[in-house]
Tab-separated table of C-alpha atoms in Angstrom:
chain	number	residue	atom	x	y	z
I	1	UNK	CA	0.000	0.000	0.000
I	2	UNK	CA	1.385	3.424	-0.927
I	3	UNK	CA	2.226	5.899	1.816
I	4	UNK	CA	-0.133	8.571	0.502
I	5	UNK	CA	-3.039	6.125	0.525
I	6	UNK	CA	-2.577	5.640	4.286
I	7	UNK	CA	-2.599	9.329	5.208
I	8	UNK	CA	-5.914	10.491	6.680
I	9	UNK	CA	-7.298	13.858	7.679
I	10	UNK	CA	-7.210	12.822	11.331
I	11	UNK	CA	-3.562	11.803	11.045
I	12	UNK	CA	-2.700	15.131	9.433
I	13	UNK	CA	-4.437	17.053	12.235
I	14	UNK	CA	-2.707	15.103	15.012
I	15	UNK	CA	0.680	15.468	13.334
I	16	UNK	CA	0.281	19.194	12.692
I	17	UNK	CA	-1.603	20.812	15.570
I	18	UNK	CA	-0.688	22.582	17.722
I	19	UNK	CA	1.793	23.944	15.213
I	20	UNK	CA	4.487	24.493	17.833
I	21	UNK	CA	3.949	21.116	19.494
I	22	UNK	CA	5.364	21.268	23.047
I	23	UNK	CA	8.260	23.622	22.178
I	24	UNK	CA	6.854	26.522	24.214
I	25	UNK	CA	5.610	24.262	27.027
I	26	UNK	CA	9.170	23.012	27.423
I	27	UNK	CA	10.652	26.516	27.268
I	28	UNK	CA	8.366	27.789	30.033
I	29	UNK	CA	8.998	24.743	32.236
I	30	UNK	CA	12.765	25.107	31.846
I	31	UNK	CA	12.879	28.874	32.347
I	32	UNK	CA	14.618	29.935	35.557
I	33	UNK	CA	13.340	33.425	36.316
I	34	UNK	CA	16.039	35.621	37.820
I	35	UNK	CA	15.513	37.142	41.234
I	36	UNK	CA	14.011	40.621	41.035
I	37	UNK	CA	12.322	39.908	37.689
I	38	UNK	CA	9.105	38.413	36.331
I	39	UNK	CA	8.713	36.662	32.964
I	40	UNK	CA	5.678	36.252	30.761
I	41	UNK	CA	4.886	34.714	27.402
I	42	UNK	CA	2.266	35.852	24.896
I	43	UNK	CA	0.063	32.919	23.872
I	44	UNK	CA	-2.125	34.784	21.355
I	45	UNK	CA	-5.152	37.074	21.715
I	46	UNK	CA	-4.860	38.254	25.351
I	47	UNK	CA	-3.517	34.904	26.579
I	48	UNK	CA	-0.549	35.323	28.907
I	49	UNK	CA	1.584	32.930	30.955
I	50	UNK	CA	3.164	34.598	34.004
I	51	UNK	CA	6.072	33.027	35.895
I	52	UNK	CA	7.624	34.533	38.992
I	53	UNK	CA	11.155	34.176	40.354
I	54	UNK	CA	9.712	31.943	43.060
I	55	UNK	CA	8.195	29.593	40.485
I	56	UNK	CA	4.539	30.635	40.692
I	57	UNK	CA	2.750	30.076	37.349
I	58	UNK	CA	-0.398	31.962	36.358
I	59	UNK	CA	-2.258	31.291	33.106
I	60	UNK	CA	-4.550	34.113	31.966
I	61	UNK	CA	-7.126	34.128	29.144
I	62	UNK	CA	-5.584	31.322	27.078
I	63	UNK	CA	-7.882	30.633	24.124
I	64	UNK	CA	-7.459	27.440	22.105
I	65	UNK	CA	-10.372	27.804	19.721
I	66	UNK	CA	-10.994	29.107	16.222
I	67	UNK	CA	-12.993	31.806	14.523
I	68	UNK	CA	-15.086	31.257	11.401
I	69	UNK	CA	-14.518	27.921	9.638
I	70	UNK	CA	-17.259	28.123	7.015
I	71	UNK	CA	-19.211	30.777	5.143
I	72	UNK	CA	-22.417	29.093	6.321
I	73	UNK	CA	-25.463	31.102	5.301
I	74	UNK	CA	-23.478	34.350	5.359
I	75	UNK	CA	-25.540	35.808	8.180
I	76	UNK	CA	-24.523	37.027	11.614
I	77	UNK	CA	-25.683	34.852	14.491
I	78	UNK	CA	-28.916	36.373	15.787
I	79	UNK	CA	-28.372	38.239	19.048
I	80	UNK	CA	-24.582	38.434	18.641
I	81	UNK	CA	-23.049	41.404	20.432
I	82	UNK	CA	-21.790	42.896	17.161
I	83	UNK	CA	-25.288	42.656	15.716
I	84	UNK	CA	-26.729	44.316	18.810
I	85	UNK	CA	-24.050	47.018	18.668
I	86	UNK	CA	-24.534	48.061	15.058
I	87	UNK	CA	-27.563	46.347	13.525
I	88	UNK	CA	-25.283	44.483	11.109
I	89	UNK	CA	-26.769	41.442	9.355
I	90	UNK	CA	-23.895	39.979	7.341
I	91	UNK	CA	-21.511	37.512	8.941
I	92	UNK	CA	-18.494	38.940	10.764
I	93	UNK	CA	-15.425	37.585	8.871
I	94	UNK	CA	-13.402	36.895	12.014
I	95	UNK	CA	-10.933	34.212	10.986
I	96	UNK	CA	-8.185	33.176	13.410
I	97	UNK	CA	-4.865	34.401	12.032
I	98	UNK	CA	-2.392	33.020	14.607
I	99	UNK	CA	-1.094	29.451	14.991
I	100	UNK	CA	-1.395	27.586	18.255
I	101	UNK	CA	1.927	28.173	20.011
I	102	UNK	CA	1.242	26.038	23.075
I	103	UNK	CA	-0.224	22.599	23.690
I	104	UNK	CA	-2.877	23.029	26.406
I	105	UNK	CA	-2.881	19.324	27.208
I	106	UNK	CA	0.868	19.405	27.871
I	107	UNK	CA	0.486	22.162	30.459
I	108	UNK	CA	1.918	21.330	33.882
I	109	UNK	CA	2.417	23.086	37.203
I	110	UNK	CA	-0.105	25.897	36.705
I	111	UNK	CA	-1.157	27.405	40.024
I	112	UNK	CA	-4.208	29.223	38.637
I	113	UNK	CA	-6.230	29.780	35.490
I	114	UNK	CA	-7.369	33.402	35.603
I	115	UNK	CA	-9.966	34.748	33.145
I	116	UNK	CA	-10.959	38.366	32.613
I	117	UNK	CA	-14.454	37.995	31.160
I	118	UNK	CA	-17.173	35.906	29.563
I	119	UNK	CA	-16.276	36.024	25.862
I	120	UNK	CA	-15.290	32.676	24.372
I	121	UNK	CA	-11.940	33.894	23.002
I	122	UNK	CA	-10.889	34.358	26.643
I	123	UNK	CA	-13.004	31.796	28.485
I	124	UNK	CA	-12.080	28.522	26.783
I	125	UNK	CA	-13.332	25.005	27.541
I	126	UNK	CA	-10.190	23.342	26.154
I	127	UNK	CA	-7.937	25.333	28.475
I	128	UNK	CA	-10.233	24.669	31.431
I	129	UNK	CA	-10.246	20.930	30.722
I	130	UNK	CA	-6.466	20.748	30.330
I	131	UNK	CA	-5.743	22.679	33.528
I	132	UNK	CA	-8.346	20.677	35.458
I	133	UNK	CA	-6.921	17.362	34.274
I	134	UNK	CA	-3.205	18.181	34.523
I	135	UNK	CA	-3.032	20.568	37.474
I	136	UNK	CA	-5.306	19.200	40.208
I	137	UNK	CA	-4.349	21.902	42.714
I	138	UNK	CA	-4.914	24.816	40.322
I	139	UNK	CA	-7.491	27.468	41.192
I	140	UNK	CA	-9.978	28.834	38.640
I	141	UNK	CA	-10.350	32.579	39.225
I	142	UNK	CA	-12.810	34.885	37.511
I	143	UNK	CA	-15.951	37.014	37.874
I	144	UNK	CA	-19.244	35.354	38.764
I	145	UNK	CA	-20.461	34.526	35.255
I	146	UNK	CA	-17.071	33.127	34.274
I	147	UNK	CA	-17.187	30.847	37.302
I	148	UNK	CA	-20.778	29.887	36.483
I	149	UNK	CA	-19.596	28.773	33.047
I	150	UNK	CA	-16.776	26.703	34.546
I	151	UNK	CA	-19.239	25.055	36.919
I	152	UNK	CA	-21.550	24.215	34.000
I	153	UNK	CA	-18.569	22.522	32.303
I	154	UNK	CA	-17.891	20.372	35.355
I	155	UNK	CA	-15.120	22.234	37.175
I	156	UNK	CA	-15.621	21.449	40.893
I	157	UNK	CA	-16.856	24.421	42.887
I	158	UNK	CA	-14.089	24.025	45.466
I	159	UNK	CA	-11.549	24.803	42.749
I	160	UNK	CA	-13.198	28.096	41.803
I	161	UNK	CA	-12.758	31.588	43.227
I	162	UNK	CA	-15.250	34.351	42.389
I	163	UNK	CA	-13.720	37.828	42.320
I	164	UNK	CA	-15.172	41.308	42.088
I	165	UNK	CA	-13.311	44.622	41.885
I	166	UNK	CA	-11.323	45.149	45.074
I	167	UNK	CA	-10.902	41.455	45.840
I	168	UNK	CA	-7.413	40.038	46.305
I	169	UNK	CA	-6.231	36.438	45.993
I	170	UNK	CA	-2.700	35.386	46.914
I	171	UNK	CA	-1.290	32.337	45.155
I	172	UNK	CA	2.143	31.449	46.462
I	173	UNK	CA	4.324	34.434	45.503
I	174	UNK	CA	1.803	36.359	43.351
I	175	UNK	CA	-1.018	38.550	44.607
I	176	UNK	CA	-3.911	38.889	42.158
I	177	UNK	CA	-5.953	42.078	42.537
I	178	UNK	CA	-9.293	42.268	40.719
I	179	UNK	CA	-10.183	45.729	39.392
I	180	UNK	CA	-13.024	47.313	37.472
I	181	UNK	CA	-13.311	46.369	33.794
I	182	UNK	CA	-14.500	48.706	31.039
I	183	UNK	CA	-15.631	46.202	28.409
I	184	UNK	CA	-18.794	47.748	26.999
I	185	UNK	CA	-19.047	45.009	24.370
I	186	UNK	CA	-19.455	42.481	27.180
I	187	UNK	CA	-22.382	44.485	28.515
I	188	UNK	CA	-24.382	43.789	25.352
I	189	UNK	CA	-23.455	40.102	25.227
I	190	UNK	CA	-26.562	38.074	25.963
I	191	UNK	CA	-26.912	34.313	25.353
I	192	UNK	CA	-30.674	34.621	24.818
I	193	UNK	CA	-31.046	35.713	21.205
I	194	UNK	CA	-34.745	36.493	21.710
I	195	UNK	CA	-34.116	38.951	24.539
I	196	UNK	CA	-34.188	42.627	23.576
I	197	UNK	CA	-31.800	44.927	25.416
I	198	UNK	CA	-33.081	48.280	24.154
I	199	UNK	CA	-34.492	50.442	26.945
I	200	UNK	CA	-33.385	48.083	29.709
I	201	UNK	CA	-30.776	48.416	32.400
I	202	UNK	CA	-27.497	46.761	31.345
I	203	UNK	CA	-25.898	43.805	33.066
I	204	UNK	CA	-23.704	44.326	36.112
I	205	UNK	CA	-20.175	44.662	34.704
I	206	UNK	CA	-18.589	43.338	37.886
I	207	UNK	CA	-20.375	39.999	37.392
I	208	UNK	CA	-19.096	39.441	33.855
I	209	UNK	CA	-15.687	41.136	33.571
I	210	UNK	CA	-12.757	42.355	35.642
I	211	UNK	CA	-9.268	43.666	34.989
I	212	UNK	CA	-6.352	42.236	36.952
I	213	UNK	CA	-3.179	43.470	38.578
I	214	UNK	CA	-0.624	40.723	39.167
I	215	UNK	CA	1.727	41.844	41.934
I	216	UNK	CA	5.030	39.958	41.862
I	217	UNK	CA	8.468	40.327	43.438
I	218	UNK	CA	9.789	41.359	40.016
I	219	UNK	CA	7.142	43.928	39.103
I	220	UNK	CA	3.405	44.442	38.692
I	221	UNK	CA	1.541	43.428	35.518
I	222	UNK	CA	-1.818	45.045	34.681
I	223	UNK	CA	-4.079	43.027	32.356
I	224	UNK	CA	-6.955	45.072	30.929
I	225	UNK	CA	-8.747	42.164	29.262
I	226	UNK	CA	-10.969	43.576	26.500
I	227	UNK	CA	-11.552	46.902	28.266
I	228	UNK	CA	-12.258	49.957	26.157
I	229	UNK	CA	-10.625	53.224	27.172
I	230	UNK	CA	-11.907	54.660	30.455
I	231	UNK	CA	-10.973	57.654	32.562
I	232	UNK	CA	-11.052	55.209	35.486
I	233	UNK	CA	-7.645	53.891	34.366
I	234	UNK	CA	-6.213	57.000	36.038
I	235	UNK	CA	-7.779	55.969	39.342
I	236	UNK	CA	-6.189	52.524	39.059
I	237	UNK	CA	-2.870	54.226	38.334
I	238	UNK	CA	-3.242	56.349	41.449
I	239	UNK	CA	-4.108	53.427	43.714
I	240	UNK	CA	-1.632	50.823	42.479
I	241	UNK	CA	1.884	50.621	41.124
I	242	UNK	CA	1.684	49.450	37.519
I	243	UNK	CA	4.944	48.476	35.842
I	244	UNK	CA	3.659	46.790	32.663
I	245	UNK	CA	0.151	47.147	31.220
I	246	UNK	CA	-1.475	45.022	28.513
I	247	UNK	CA	-4.347	46.347	26.412
I	248	UNK	CA	-6.570	44.917	23.669
I	249	UNK	CA	-5.543	46.851	20.552
I	250	UNK	CA	-7.218	46.568	17.175
I	251	UNK	CA	-8.434	48.320	14.031
I	252	UNK	CA	-12.147	48.786	14.603
I	253	UNK	CA	-14.270	48.245	11.481
I	254	UNK	CA	-16.635	50.995	10.385
I	255	UNK	CA	-19.486	51.465	12.873
I	256	UNK	CA	-17.837	49.274	15.525
I	257	UNK	CA	-15.952	50.197	18.713
I	258	UNK	CA	-14.600	47.047	20.302
I	259	UNK	CA	-10.824	47.513	20.660
I	260	UNK	CA	-8.468	50.173	21.950
I	261	UNK	CA	-7.036	52.402	19.219
I	262	UNK	CA	-3.366	53.411	19.116
I	263	UNK	CA	-4.277	56.678	20.842
I	264	UNK	CA	-6.250	54.773	23.489
I	265	UNK	CA	-3.258	52.521	24.172
I	266	UNK	CA	-1.042	55.548	24.844
I	267	UNK	CA	-3.701	57.197	27.006
I	268	UNK	CA	-4.170	54.003	28.998
I	269	UNK	CA	-0.443	53.734	29.709
I	270	UNK	CA	-0.224	57.389	30.711
I	271	UNK	CA	-3.286	57.121	32.962
I	272	UNK	CA	-2.008	53.971	34.665
I	273	UNK	CA	1.412	55.614	35.145
I	274	UNK	CA	2.911	52.452	33.670
I	275	UNK	CA	6.535	52.057	32.674
I	276	UNK	CA	5.779	49.772	29.698
I	277	UNK	CA	2.664	49.297	27.564
I	278	UNK	CA	2.191	46.181	25.429
I	279	UNK	CA	-0.633	45.886	22.880
I	280	UNK	CA	-2.242	42.460	22.481
I	281	UNK	CA	-5.326	40.989	20.760
I	282	UNK	CA	-4.613	42.711	17.424
I	283	UNK	CA	-2.958	39.501	16.245
I	284	UNK	CA	-5.865	37.100	16.360
I	285	UNK	CA	-8.866	38.286	14.301
I	286	UNK	CA	-8.558	38.853	10.565
I	287	UNK	CA	-11.115	41.673	10.614
I	288	UNK	CA	-9.553	43.558	13.560
I	289	UNK	CA	-5.871	43.226	12.672
I	290	UNK	CA	-3.785	46.350	13.231
I	291	UNK	CA	-0.159	47.399	13.013
I	292	UNK	CA	1.378	48.000	16.468
I	293	UNK	CA	4.094	50.129	14.854
I	294	UNK	CA	1.391	52.801	14.660
I	295	UNK	CA	1.569	52.961	18.465
I	296	UNK	CA	5.358	53.286	18.373
I	297	UNK	CA	5.185	56.044	15.747
I	298	UNK	CA	2.638	58.038	17.749
I	299	UNK	CA	4.684	57.539	20.914
I	300	UNK	CA	7.796	58.878	19.193
I	301	UNK	CA	5.839	61.859	17.890
I	302	UNK	CA	4.273	62.752	21.248
I	303	UNK	CA	6.682	61.554	23.943
I	304	UNK	CA	8.773	64.739	24.216
I	305	UNK	CA	5.822	67.121	24.172
I	306	UNK	CA	3.704	65.102	26.611
I	307	UNK	CA	6.660	63.931	28.723
I	308	UNK	CA	5.711	60.283	28.471
I	309	UNK	CA	7.412	58.217	31.157
I	310	UNK	CA	6.586	54.861	29.569
I	311	UNK	CA	7.735	52.934	26.521
I	312	UNK	CA	5.720	50.774	24.131
I	313	UNK	CA	6.804	47.221	23.399
I	314	UNK	CA	5.840	45.319	20.250
I	315	UNK	CA	5.663	41.635	21.118
I	316	UNK	CA	5.351	38.494	19.006
I	317	UNK	CA	3.083	35.571	19.859
I	318	UNK	CA	5.094	32.833	21.555
I	319	UNK	CA	7.747	35.305	22.682
I	320	UNK	CA	9.002	35.953	26.213
I	321	UNK	CA	9.102	39.321	27.957
I	322	UNK	CA	10.982	39.775	31.233
I	323	UNK	CA	10.510	42.818	33.415
I	324	UNK	CA	12.532	44.878	34.254
I	325	UNK	CA	15.259	43.280	32.101
I	326	UNK	CA	13.473	44.163	28.839
I	327	UNK	CA	11.908	47.479	29.873
I	328	UNK	CA	14.020	49.548	27.454
I	329	UNK	CA	13.340	47.350	24.434
I	330	UNK	CA	10.835	48.524	21.833
I	331	UNK	CA	10.342	45.241	19.975
I	332	UNK	CA	10.710	41.493	20.373
I	333	UNK	CA	12.591	39.183	18.071
I	334	UNK	CA	12.958	35.422	18.377
I	335	UNK	CA	16.396	33.957	18.975
I	336	UNK	CA	17.892	33.557	15.508
I	337	UNK	CA	20.170	30.625	16.313
I	338	UNK	CA	23.536	29.787	14.749
I	339	UNK	CA	25.486	31.128	17.729
I	340	UNK	CA	27.855	28.196	17.244
I	341	UNK	CA	28.607	28.947	13.605
I	342	UNK	CA	32.065	27.668	12.536
I	343	UNK	CA	32.838	26.082	15.916
I	344	UNK	CA	33.649	22.984	13.866
I	345	UNK	CA	34.969	22.755	10.327
I	346	UNK	CA	32.332	23.291	7.679
I	347	UNK	CA	31.850	20.798	4.864
I	348	UNK	CA	31.524	22.365	1.419
I	349	UNK	CA	33.301	21.452	-1.827
I	350	UNK	CA	35.123	24.810	-2.057
I	351	UNK	CA	35.445	27.868	0.166
I	352	UNK	CA	33.962	29.901	-2.677
I	353	UNK	CA	30.561	28.336	-1.811
I	354	UNK	CA	30.568	30.640	1.228
């Protein structure tokens, strides 16, 4: 029997996905975080893995799903938040544009899965299942409706922790502070497609979304989830030390406001009195993709006049960022390899080949 006759779709999928295999899992496990620093890896969308010097591991908002996979009937799902927001009827062309850089079912030694809000590209059943199966001591931390979803999936209640703004949870060496979220798209997310929201009081934001401050011995990381810009960021900046802030950046389509703009990202960082601002989320959806160099260009244009005391950082999915070691860098690049070039004799027919 020929080899090609034996290859099946299922075999292809198992041999190909996740595209990075366990490469990043292994890197995170092997990483020894230096004293006085904190390391984190971008997993796509707003997914972040945080690792402290003391070896505490926090997984936040890891999403292992996909966007559109078929044109279907070409219509938006009735009651979808984007439909409610703008009255749009045609399907949102939100295709996933990033590979899977981590294998959720190879995850080990996670102390907590922390989720910012109810949307499925942050609250993921695959991640929940993997953490539940592989990390029996891990806590599941989120606002009330996030926890309700976990419970409906079968996560034991004793593993869950409901947080509202002002709550604090300490996990080994990291203190997690829940803060107000400003995700107005979440407010018009309703699972009942027949329910009309016009003229009614909105949901309670604190039940469906929170922002987080992760306080570590190496620095404090502020995760804004899918928050839009809010003047309240300045209050958070007054009350807490923020070293690095992460915000959901994107190019909003016509008639839609769902992501922070480049200007919003700079305003958020200034309001939080952060030292570093890192845009995320712009990588994942084909219809919201944006160029983070726009943020850098605006920062360069305005920093002297507005006396900015922070720097932007352009990350890459799967890459590591260590604070404060990397605080003066403006962009990430993967290790290019070949550090051992010519440590042994090369083998070519003639030197002229070089």
